[in-house]
CSV table of C-alpha atoms and ligand atoms in Angstrom, one decimal:
chain,number,residue,atom,x,y,z
A,1,UNK,CA,148.5,60.2,83.1
A,2,UNK,CA,149.1,61.8,79.6
A,3,UNK,CA,145.0,61.9,78.9
A,4,UNK,CA,143.7,62.0,82.4
A,5,UNK,CA,141.6,58.7,81.6
A,6,UNK,CA,141.3,56.1,83.5
A,7,UNK,CA,144.4,53.7,83.3
A,8,UNK,CA,144.4,49.9,82.7
A,9,UNK,CA,143.9,48.8,86.1
A,10,UNK,CA,141.2,51.2,87.2
A,11,UNK,CA,139.4,50.1,83.8
A,12,UNK,CA,139.4,46.3,84.4
A,13,UNK,CA,137.8,46.9,87.6
A,14,UNK,CA,135.2,48.8,86.2
A,15,UNK,CA,134.6,46.4,83.3
A,16,UNK,CA,134.3,43.6,86.2
A,17,UNK,CA,132.0,45.4,87.7
A,18,UNK,CA,129.9,46.3,84.8
A,19,UNK,CA,130.0,42.6,83.7
A,20,UNK,CA,129.0,41.2,87.2
A,21,UNK,CA,125.7,44.0,87.4
A,22,UNK,CA,124.7,43.1,83.4
A,23,UNK,CA,124.7,39.5,84.6
A,24,UNK,CA,122.6,40.2,87.5
A,25,UNK,CA,120.5,42.4,85.7
A,26,UNK,CA,119.8,40.0,82.5
A,27,UNK,CA,121.2,43.2,80.7
A,28,UNK,CA,123.7,43.7,77.6
A,29,UNK,CA,127.0,45.5,77.9
A,30,UNK,CA,129.1,46.6,74.8
A,31,UNK,CA,133.2,46.8,74.7
A,32,UNK,CA,134.2,49.0,71.7
A,33,UNK,CA,138.2,48.5,71.2
A,34,UNK,CA,139.4,51.5,69.4
A,35,UNK,CA,142.9,51.6,67.6
A,36,UNK,CA,144.0,54.8,65.7
A,37,UNK,CA,145.0,54.0,62.0
A,38,UNK,CA,148.3,55.0,61.1
A,39,UNK,CA,149.0,56.6,64.5
A,40,UNK,CA,152.8,55.3,64.4
A,41,UNK,CA,153.4,57.4,60.9
A,42,UNK,CA,152.3,60.6,62.7
A,43,UNK,CA,154.7,59.8,65.7
A,44,UNK,CA,157.7,59.1,63.2
A,45,UNK,CA,157.1,62.1,61.2
A,46,UNK,CA,155.9,65.0,63.1
A,47,UNK,CA,157.4,63.8,66.5
A,48,UNK,CA,156.3,62.6,70.3
A,49,UNK,CA,155.2,65.9,71.2
A,50,UNK,CA,152.8,66.2,68.4
A,51,UNK,CA,151.7,62.4,69.1
A,52,UNK,CA,151.0,63.3,72.7
A,53,UNK,CA,149.1,66.2,72.1
A,54,UNK,CA,146.9,64.3,69.5
A,55,UNK,CA,146.4,61.7,71.9
A,56,UNK,CA,145.1,64.3,74.5
A,57,UNK,CA,143.0,66.1,72.3
A,58,UNK,CA,141.4,62.4,71.0
A,59,UNK,CA,141.1,61.5,74.7
A,60,UNK,CA,139.1,64.8,75.4
A,61,UNK,CA,137.0,64.6,72.2
A,62,UNK,CA,136.1,61.4,73.2
A,63,UNK,CA,135.1,62.1,77.0
A,64,UNK,CA,133.2,65.0,76.2
A,65,UNK,CA,130.7,63.1,73.6
A,66,UNK,CA,130.5,60.0,75.9
A,67,UNK,CA,127.0,59.7,77.5
A,68,UNK,CA,127.0,59.8,81.6
A,69,UNK,CA,127.5,56.1,83.0
A,70,UNK,CA,129.7,54.9,80.1
A,71,UNK,CA,133.5,54.7,80.6
A,72,UNK,CA,136.4,56.1,78.3
A,73,UNK,CA,139.8,54.7,79.2
A,74,UNK,CA,143.5,54.4,77.3
A,75,UNK,CA,144.8,51.0,77.4
A,76,UNK,CA,148.3,52.5,76.3
A,77,UNK,CA,149.9,53.3,73.1
A,78,UNK,CA,147.1,54.7,70.9
A,79,UNK,CA,144.5,52.1,72.1
A,80,UNK,CA,141.1,53.2,73.7
A,81,UNK,CA,138.4,51.5,75.2
A,82,UNK,CA,134.9,52.6,75.7
A,83,UNK,CA,132.2,50.6,77.9
A,84,UNK,CA,128.8,50.8,77.1
A,85,UNK,CA,126.7,50.0,80.0
A,86,UNK,CA,122.7,50.8,80.4
A,87,UNK,CA,121.8,47.6,78.7
A,88,UNK,CA,123.7,48.1,75.4
A,89,UNK,CA,122.3,46.1,72.4
A,90,UNK,CA,124.5,45.3,69.6
A,91,UNK,CA,122.1,48.1,67.8
A,92,UNK,CA,123.2,50.9,70.5
A,93,UNK,CA,126.8,49.7,70.0
A,94,UNK,CA,127.0,50.3,66.4
A,95,UNK,CA,125.4,53.5,67.0
A,96,UNK,CA,128.1,54.7,69.2
A,97,UNK,CA,130.7,53.2,67.1
A,98,UNK,CA,129.3,55.4,64.3
A,99,UNK,CA,129.5,58.4,66.1
A,100,UNK,CA,133.0,57.8,67.4
A,101,UNK,CA,134.1,57.2,64.1
A,102,UNK,CA,132.1,60.4,63.0
A,103,UNK,CA,134.2,62.3,65.8
A,104,UNK,CA,137.0,61.8,63.8
A,105,UNK,CA,135.6,63.6,60.7
A,106,UNK,CA,137.0,66.7,62.1
A,107,UNK,CA,140.8,67.7,61.9
A,108,UNK,CA,142.6,68.2,64.8
A,109,UNK,CA,144.9,71.4,65.2
A,110,UNK,CA,147.9,70.9,66.8
A,111,UNK,CA,150.0,74.2,66.5
A,112,UNK,CA,149.7,75.3,62.9
A,113,UNK,CA,148.8,72.0,61.8
A,114,UNK,CA,145.4,70.3,60.9
A,115,UNK,CA,145.8,66.5,61.4
A,116,UNK,CA,143.8,64.2,59.8
A,117,UNK,CA,143.2,60.7,61.6
A,118,UNK,CA,140.8,58.0,61.5
A,119,UNK,CA,140.1,54.9,64.0
A,120,UNK,CA,138.9,51.4,64.0
A,121,UNK,CA,136.7,50.2,66.2
A,122,UNK,CA,136.0,46.5,67.5
A,123,UNK,CA,133.1,45.4,69.3
A,124,UNK,CA,132.3,42.7,71.8
A,125,UNK,CA,129.2,42.2,73.6
A,126,UNK,CA,128.0,40.5,77.0
A,127,UNK,CA,126.6,37.8,77.2
A,128,UNK,CA,126.8,36.7,73.6
A,129,UNK,CA,130.6,37.4,73.2
A,130,UNK,CA,132.2,36.3,76.7
A,131,UNK,CA,131.6,36.9,80.4
A,132,UNK,CA,134.9,38.4,81.7
A,133,UNK,CA,137.1,40.9,81.1
A,134,UNK,CA,140.1,39.2,79.4
A,135,UNK,CA,137.6,37.2,77.2
A,136,UNK,CA,135.9,40.5,76.3
A,137,UNK,CA,139.0,42.6,75.6
A,138,UNK,CA,140.3,40.0,73.2
A,139,UNK,CA,137.1,39.6,70.9
A,140,UNK,CA,136.8,43.3,70.9
A,141,UNK,CA,140.5,43.4,69.8
A,142,UNK,CA,140.1,40.6,67.2
A,143,UNK,CA,137.1,42.7,65.8
A,144,UNK,CA,139.2,45.8,65.6
A,145,UNK,CA,141.5,43.7,63.2
A,146,UNK,CA,138.7,42.9,61.1
A,147,UNK,CA,137.8,46.3,60.7
A,148,UNK,CA,141.3,47.4,59.9
A,149,UNK,CA,141.4,44.4,57.1
A,150,UNK,CA,138.2,46.3,56.0
A,151,UNK,CA,140.0,49.2,55.1
A,152,UNK,CA,140.0,50.9,58.4
A,153,UNK,CA,137.8,54.0,59.7
A,154,UNK,CA,135.1,51.5,60.3
A,155,UNK,CA,133.8,49.1,62.9
A,156,UNK,CA,133.4,45.6,63.5
A,157,UNK,CA,131.6,43.3,65.9
A,158,UNK,CA,133.2,40.1,67.1
A,159,UNK,CA,132.0,37.0,64.7
A,160,UNK,CA,129.7,35.6,67.2
A,161,UNK,CA,127.9,38.6,67.9
A,162,UNK,CA,126.0,39.1,64.4
A,163,UNK,CA,125.3,37.4,61.3
A,164,UNK,CA,125.9,39.3,57.7
A,165,UNK,CA,122.1,39.8,57.6
A,166,UNK,CA,121.6,41.1,61.1
A,167,UNK,CA,124.6,43.5,60.5
A,168,UNK,CA,122.7,44.8,57.3
A,169,UNK,CA,119.9,45.0,59.2
A,170,UNK,CA,121.7,47.2,61.7
A,171,UNK,CA,122.8,49.5,59.1
A,172,UNK,CA,119.9,50.4,57.6
A,173,UNK,CA,118.5,50.8,61.4
A,174,UNK,CA,121.0,53.5,62.1
A,175,UNK,CA,120.8,54.9,59.0
A,176,UNK,CA,117.1,55.1,59.3
A,177,UNK,CA,117.5,57.1,62.6
A,178,UNK,CA,117.7,60.4,61.7
A,179,UNK,CA,116.8,60.3,57.8
A,180,UNK,CA,113.6,62.4,58.7
A,181,UNK,CA,115.6,65.2,59.8
A,182,UNK,CA,118.5,64.9,57.3
A,183,UNK,CA,115.5,65.3,54.6
A,184,UNK,CA,116.5,62.1,52.9
A,185,UNK,CA,112.9,61.4,52.0
A,186,UNK,CA,110.9,62.4,48.8
A,187,UNK,CA,107.4,61.6,47.1
A,188,UNK,CA,106.5,59.7,44.1
A,189,UNK,CA,103.2,59.6,42.9
A,190,UNK,CA,101.5,56.9,40.9
A,191,UNK,CA,98.7,57.6,38.5
A,192,UNK,CA,95.2,55.9,38.7
A,193,UNK,CA,93.1,55.9,35.6
A,194,UNK,CA,89.7,55.1,34.3
A,195,UNK,CA,89.9,51.7,32.7
A,196,UNK,CA,87.0,52.9,30.1
A,197,UNK,CA,88.5,55.9,28.9
A,198,UNK,CA,91.8,56.5,30.5
A,199,UNK,CA,90.9,59.4,32.3
A,200,UNK,CA,92.7,60.3,35.7
A,201,UNK,CA,91.2,59.6,38.5
A,202,UNK,CA,94.1,60.4,41.2
A,203,UNK,CA,97.5,59.5,42.4
A,204,UNK,CA,98.8,57.1,45.2
A,205,UNK,CA,101.5,58.7,47.1
A,206,UNK,CA,104.8,56.3,47.6
A,207,UNK,CA,107.6,57.4,49.8
A,208,UNK,CA,111.1,57.0,48.6
A,209,UNK,CA,114.3,57.2,50.6
A,210,UNK,CA,118.0,58.2,49.5
A,211,UNK,CA,120.3,57.4,51.7
A,212,UNK,CA,123.8,59.1,51.0
A,213,UNK,CA,125.8,55.7,51.0
A,214,UNK,CA,122.9,53.0,50.8
A,215,UNK,CA,121.5,54.4,47.8
A,216,UNK,CA,117.7,54.5,47.2
A,217,UNK,CA,116.2,52.0,49.3
A,218,UNK,CA,112.6,50.5,48.5
A,219,UNK,CA,109.9,51.0,50.9
A,220,UNK,CA,109.4,47.5,51.2
A,221,UNK,CA,113.0,47.1,52.8
A,222,UNK,CA,112.6,50.3,55.0
A,223,UNK,CA,109.0,50.5,56.2
A,224,UNK,CA,108.7,47.4,58.3
A,225,UNK,CA,111.9,48.3,60.3
A,226,UNK,CA,110.8,51.8,60.6
A,227,UNK,CA,107.8,49.9,62.1
A,228,UNK,CA,109.7,48.0,64.4
A,229,UNK,CA,112.0,51.1,65.5
A,230,UNK,CA,108.5,53.1,66.3
A,231,UNK,CA,109.6,56.1,63.8
A,232,UNK,CA,107.4,55.2,61.1
A,233,UNK,CA,104.9,57.5,62.7
A,234,UNK,CA,107.1,60.5,62.3
A,235,UNK,CA,107.7,59.6,58.3
A,236,UNK,CA,104.4,58.8,57.8
A,237,UNK,CA,103.6,62.4,59.2
A,238,UNK,CA,105.8,64.0,57.2
A,239,UNK,CA,104.7,61.9,53.8
A,240,UNK,CA,101.0,62.9,54.7
A,241,UNK,CA,101.8,66.7,55.2
A,242,UNK,CA,104.1,66.7,51.9
A,243,UNK,CA,101.2,65.1,50.0
A,244,UNK,CA,98.5,67.3,51.1
A,245,UNK,CA,101.0,70.1,50.1
A,246,UNK,CA,101.8,68.9,47.0
A,247,UNK,CA,98.1,69.1,46.4
A,248,UNK,CA,98.0,72.5,46.8
A,249,UNK,CA,100.9,73.1,44.7
A,250,UNK,CA,99.1,71.3,41.8
A,251,UNK,CA,95.8,73.3,42.2
A,252,UNK,CA,98.0,76.5,41.8
A,253,UNK,CA,99.4,75.5,38.9
A,254,UNK,CA,95.8,75.0,37.5
A,255,UNK,CA,96.2,71.2,37.8
A,256,UNK,CA,93.3,69.9,39.7
A,257,UNK,CA,93.9,66.5,41.0
A,258,UNK,CA,90.8,64.7,41.4
A,259,UNK,CA,92.1,62.3,44.7
A,260,UNK,CA,95.1,61.9,46.4
A,261,UNK,CA,95.6,58.4,48.3
A,262,UNK,CA,98.4,58.2,51.0
A,263,UNK,CA,99.5,54.9,52.9
A,264,UNK,CA,98.9,54.6,56.2
A,265,UNK,CA,100.8,52.5,58.9
A,266,UNK,CA,99.2,50.7,62.0
A,267,UNK,CA,101.2,52.9,64.3
A,268,UNK,CA,99.5,56.2,62.9
A,269,UNK,CA,96.2,54.5,63.1
A,270,UNK,CA,96.8,54.1,66.4
A,271,UNK,CA,97.6,57.7,67.4
A,272,UNK,CA,94.5,59.2,68.8
A,273,UNK,CA,95.4,62.8,67.0
A,274,UNK,CA,95.5,61.3,63.4
A,275,UNK,CA,92.1,62.8,62.2
A,276,UNK,CA,92.9,65.9,64.0
A,277,UNK,CA,95.6,66.2,62.0
A,278,UNK,CA,94.3,65.0,58.8
A,279,UNK,CA,91.5,67.5,59.6
A,280,UNK,CA,94.1,70.4,60.4
A,281,UNK,CA,96.1,69.7,57.1
A,282,UNK,CA,92.8,69.7,55.0
A,283,UNK,CA,91.9,73.0,55.9
A,284,UNK,CA,95.3,74.1,55.6
A,285,UNK,CA,95.8,73.5,52.1
A,286,UNK,CA,92.0,73.8,51.2
A,287,UNK,CA,91.6,70.2,50.4
A,288,UNK,CA,87.9,68.8,50.0
A,289,UNK,CA,88.0,65.9,52.5
A,290,UNK,CA,87.0,63.6,49.7
A,291,UNK,CA,89.6,64.2,47.8
A,292,UNK,CA,91.9,62.8,50.6
A,293,UNK,CA,91.9,58.5,50.6
A,294,UNK,CA,93.9,57.0,53.1
A,295,UNK,CA,95.0,53.0,52.5
A,296,UNK,CA,95.0,50.5,55.1
A,297,UNK,CA,95.7,46.9,55.3
A,298,UNK,CA,93.4,44.3,56.1
A,299,UNK,CA,95.5,43.4,59.1
A,300,UNK,CA,95.7,47.0,60.3
A,301,UNK,CA,91.5,46.9,60.5
A,302,UNK,CA,91.3,43.6,61.9
A,303,UNK,CA,93.8,44.6,64.9
A,304,UNK,CA,91.9,44.6,68.0
A,305,UNK,CA,93.0,48.0,68.9
A,306,UNK,CA,89.9,50.2,70.3
A,307,UNK,CA,91.8,53.2,69.4
A,308,UNK,CA,92.3,52.2,65.5
A,309,UNK,CA,88.4,51.9,65.4
A,310,UNK,CA,88.0,55.3,67.1
A,311,UNK,CA,90.5,57.0,64.8
A,312,UNK,CA,88.8,55.4,61.7
A,313,UNK,CA,85.5,56.6,62.8
A,314,UNK,CA,86.9,60.0,63.6
A,315,UNK,CA,88.2,60.0,59.8
A,316,UNK,CA,84.8,58.9,58.5
A,317,UNK,CA,83.2,62.0,60.1
A,318,UNK,CA,85.8,64.1,58.2
A,319,UNK,CA,84.7,62.5,55.2
A,320,UNK,CA,87.9,61.3,54.2
A,321,UNK,CA,88.0,58.4,51.6
A,322,UNK,CA,89.2,54.8,53.3
A,323,UNK,CA,91.1,52.2,51.0
A,324,UNK,CA,91.8,48.5,51.6
A,325,UNK,CA,95.0,47.9,50.4
A,326,UNK,CA,96.7,44.6,49.1
A,327,UNK,CA,93.1,43.5,49.2
A,328,UNK,CA,92.8,39.5,49.0
A,329,UNK,CA,96.3,38.8,50.9
A,330,UNK,CA,95.2,39.6,54.4
A,331,UNK,CA,92.4,37.8,56.8
A,332,UNK,CA,89.7,35.6,55.5
A,333,UNK,CA,86.9,37.1,57.7
A,334,UNK,CA,85.3,40.0,55.5
A,335,UNK,CA,83.2,41.0,58.1
A,336,UNK,CA,84.9,44.2,59.0
A,337,UNK,CA,83.7,45.8,55.5
A,338,UNK,CA,80.3,45.8,56.9
A,339,UNK,CA,81.4,47.2,59.9
A,340,UNK,CA,84.1,49.7,59.0
A,341,UNK,CA,83.9,52.9,56.8
A,342,UNK,CA,85.7,51.4,53.9
A,343,UNK,CA,84.8,53.0,50.6
A,344,UNK,CA,87.6,50.8,48.1
A,345,UNK,CA,89.2,47.9,47.7
A,346,UNK,CA,92.6,47.7,45.8
A,347,UNK,CA,93.0,44.3,44.3
A,348,UNK,CA,96.2,43.0,45.1
A,349,UNK,CA,99.2,43.0,42.5
A,350,UNK,CA,99.7,38.8,42.9
A,351,UNK,CA,96.3,38.3,41.6
A,352,UNK,CA,96.4,40.8,38.7
A,353,UNK,CA,99.7,39.6,37.8
A,354,UNK,CA,98.6,36.1,37.1
A,355,UNK,CA,95.5,37.4,35.1
A,356,UNK,CA,96.1,35.1,31.6
A,357,UNK,CA,98.6,32.5,33.3
A,358,UNK,CA,96.2,31.2,36.7
A,359,UNK,CA,92.7,30.3,36.4
A,360,UNK,CA,92.4,30.4,40.0
A,361,UNK,CA,93.7,34.2,40.2
A,362,UNK,CA,91.4,34.8,37.5
A,363,UNK,CA,88.6,33.7,39.5
A,364,UNK,CA,89.7,35.5,42.7
A,365,UNK,CA,89.7,38.7,40.7
A,366,UNK,CA,86.1,38.4,39.1
A,367,UNK,CA,84.9,37.3,42.9
A,368,UNK,CA,86.6,40.4,44.7
A,369,UNK,CA,85.0,42.8,41.8
A,370,UNK,CA,81.7,41.4,42.3
A,371,UNK,CA,82.0,41.2,46.3
A,372,UNK,CA,83.0,44.7,45.8
A,373,UNK,CA,80.5,45.8,43.5
A,374,UNK,CA,77.5,44.3,45.5
A,375,UNK,CA,78.9,46.2,48.6
A,376,UNK,CA,78.7,49.4,46.8
A,377,UNK,CA,82.6,49.7,47.0
A,378,UNK,CA,84.6,51.1,44.6
A,379,UNK,CA,87.5,48.8,42.9
A,380,UNK,CA,91.0,49.5,41.9
A,381,UNK,CA,93.3,47.1,40.1
A,382,UNK,CA,96.8,47.1,41.3
A,383,UNK,CA,99.9,46.5,39.5
A,384,UNK,CA,98.3,46.3,35.9
A,385,UNK,CA,101.5,46.0,33.3
A,386,UNK,CA,99.6,44.4,30.5
A,387,UNK,CA,97.2,45.5,28.1
A,388,UNK,CA,95.6,41.7,28.5
A,389,UNK,CA,94.9,42.2,31.9
A,390,UNK,CA,93.3,45.7,31.6
A,391,UNK,CA,91.2,44.3,29.3
A,392,UNK,CA,90.0,41.3,31.5
A,393,UNK,CA,89.7,43.6,34.5
A,394,UNK,CA,87.3,46.1,32.1
A,395,UNK,CA,85.2,42.9,31.4
A,396,UNK,CA,84.9,41.6,34.9
A,397,UNK,CA,83.7,45.4,35.8
A,398,UNK,CA,86.6,47.0,37.6
A,399,UNK,CA,86.4,50.8,36.9
A,400,UNK,CA,90.0,51.7,37.9
A,401,UNK,CA,93.5,50.7,37.3
A,402,UNK,CA,96.8,51.5,38.6
A,403,UNK,CA,100.2,49.9,37.3
A,404,UNK,CA,102.9,50.1,35.4
A,405,UNK,CA,100.8,50.1,31.7
A,406,UNK,CA,100.1,53.3,32.6
A,407,UNK,CA,102.6,55.2,34.5
A,408,UNK,CA,105.4,54.0,37.0
A,409,UNK,CA,105.6,56.1,40.2
A,410,UNK,CA,107.0,59.4,39.1
A,411,UNK,CA,107.5,62.9,40.5
A,412,UNK,CA,104.8,65.4,41.2
A,413,UNK,CA,106.2,67.7,38.5
A,414,UNK,CA,105.8,64.7,35.9
A,415,UNK,CA,102.6,63.5,36.9
A,416,UNK,CA,101.7,67.6,36.5
A,417,UNK,CA,103.4,67.5,32.8
A,418,UNK,CA,101.7,64.2,31.2
A,419,UNK,CA,98.2,65.0,32.8
A,420,UNK,CA,97.7,68.4,33.8
A,421,UNK,CA,96.9,69.6,30.1
A,422,UNK,CA,94.1,67.0,29.8
A,423,UNK,CA,90.7,67.9,31.6
A,424,UNK,CA,90.7,65.3,34.7
A,425,UNK,CA,87.8,63.6,35.9
A,426,UNK,CA,85.8,65.1,38.8
A,427,UNK,CA,85.5,63.1,41.7
B,1,C2E,P1,101.4,49.7,47.9
B,1,C2E,O1,100.9,50.3,48.7
B,1,C2E,O2,100.6,48.3,47.5
B,1,C2E,O3,101.9,50.4,46.7
B,1,C2E,C1,102.0,49.9,45.5
B,1,C2E,C2,103.2,49.0,45.1
B,1,C2E,O4,103.4,48.6,43.8
B,1,C2E,C3,104.4,50.2,45.0
B,1,C2E,O5,105.9,49.7,45.6
B,1,C2E,C4,104.3,50.5,43.4
B,1,C2E,O6,105.4,51.0,42.9
B,1,C2E,C5,104.0,48.9,43.1
B,1,C2E,N1,103.7,49.3,41.7
B,1,C2E,C6,102.9,50.0,41.1
B,1,C2E,N2,102.4,49.6,39.8
B,1,C2E,C7,103.0,48.0,39.6
B,1,C2E,C8,103.1,47.4,38.4
B,1,C2E,O7,102.7,47.3,37.3
B,1,C2E,N3,103.8,46.1,38.7
B,1,C2E,C9,104.8,46.2,39.8
B,1,C2E,N4,105.6,45.0,39.9
B,1,C2E,N5,105.0,46.9,40.8
B,1,C2E,C10,104.1,48.0,40.7
B,1,C2E,P2,106.6,50.6,46.1
B,1,C2E,O8,106.4,52.0,45.8
B,1,C2E,O9,108.0,49.8,46.2
B,1,C2E,O10,106.2,50.5,47.7
B,1,C2E,C11,105.9,49.4,48.4
B,1,C2E,C12,104.8,49.2,49.2
B,1,C2E,O11,105.6,50.2,50.6
B,1,C2E,C13,103.6,49.8,49.4
B,1,C2E,O12,102.5,49.3,48.8
B,1,C2E,C14,103.2,50.4,50.6
B,1,C2E,O13,102.7,49.2,51.2
B,1,C2E,C15,104.3,50.6,51.3
B,1,C2E,N6,104.4,52.5,51.5
B,1,C2E,C16,104.9,53.2,50.2
B,1,C2E,N7,104.9,54.4,50.7
B,1,C2E,C17,104.4,54.4,52.1
B,1,C2E,C18,104.2,55.3,52.8
B,1,C2E,O14,104.1,56.4,52.3
B,1,C2E,N8,103.4,54.8,54.2
B,1,C2E,C19,103.4,53.7,54.6
B,1,C2E,N9,102.8,53.2,55.5
B,1,C2E,N10,103.5,52.8,53.5
B,1,C2E,C20,104.4,52.9,52.4
B,2,MG,MG1,99.2,51.6,48.9
B,3,MG,MG1,99.1,47.5,47.5
């Protein structure tokens, strides 16, 4: 009655119905159990009037921000429960729990006072954690205690729901959503040099993600997750646009970058408007098409999607270069090299690394170089770290190399500082 939220009886009824429906439809349902942190302290020091008003305001915030179809209830005292229906996966539940915790970030103003309070949230899921209201509430309550033990102002799942690994993965997913809008990505560029004379031949664009809590997350960790979430297209669009703009900035600064390489993901290749977008960017930033190189992997080229080959054809018509990344790690069928408009092979780091250590890798590197040369394809060796590797590649007839021996991936300004003064190779 204090908060105008459904009470315990009504809540049980809703939960029971929700569970029945979820089971009937084979869907998931999540129970979020909230307990305010140190509420008793506020009640004791500021009085019950303030405590009651605080509960009212918290209820209002929770209700206002809840989605249609979800239920918010007060179980009594300073405990609230939110039921997420609509097939709420653990990911969704984590997302909502995170948002709920964020709702407490701003203070509640009562009278003249700003009161800061946080909440701990425990989560249980149907079907993995139970199938009746009592069990689910008990598990969510237990999870809530775990959250309190973790230092409060956080959320936890009931143990059975998720392994530590899955939880880490979920944290990553949640952080990744909206990372683009929050402008957490930036670009590094890694030079590619001519093995004969050390001239700069171009740069590869490599995306970086700096998250306020997770720190710098390597692309090998977040790109696969972004692909699964279906948001790699958005990230890839940004990378492409930003890299093209950087080409224009370099040119304005009098630094003529011979070629810019950008990695593509399969979802970008499958979008029908990729060639159109690339063409727009080239026009907008006045970049000759043959200065842009798009990197794809073998598996992307082998995909059966007709749309991907249309896109590739469109890109070829534009005159954009196409490179096969991580060459040698994917499929054994090489037929696509004849069929598709490929210009370049990038010999994978795993082979280059073993030069001087493993005869098979050396043979493979030589074979790939011979293959490339006979098909009229350009070759780039990736991950060159030592002069002995560079020498081997030079001897074997590989013209271009990329790797820590020459430069790590660095910010645009650093590329310009180091290479801008030297007259670059013309592509
Ligand atoms: P990749 O395209 O094969 O990029 C080369 C990777 O090798 C980069 O890792 C680079 O930092 C690393 N590398 C370069 N030289 C050396 C070396 O001498 N030694 C060693 N050990 N490593 C070297 P990074 O930046 O962590 O990127 C990893 C992968 O993430 C990339 O592999 C690429 O597949 C993907 N990626 C990066 N940026 C993008 C992007 O904008 N879009 C897409 N779709 N994928 C991206
Ligand atoms: Mg690459
Ligand atoms: Mg590679």
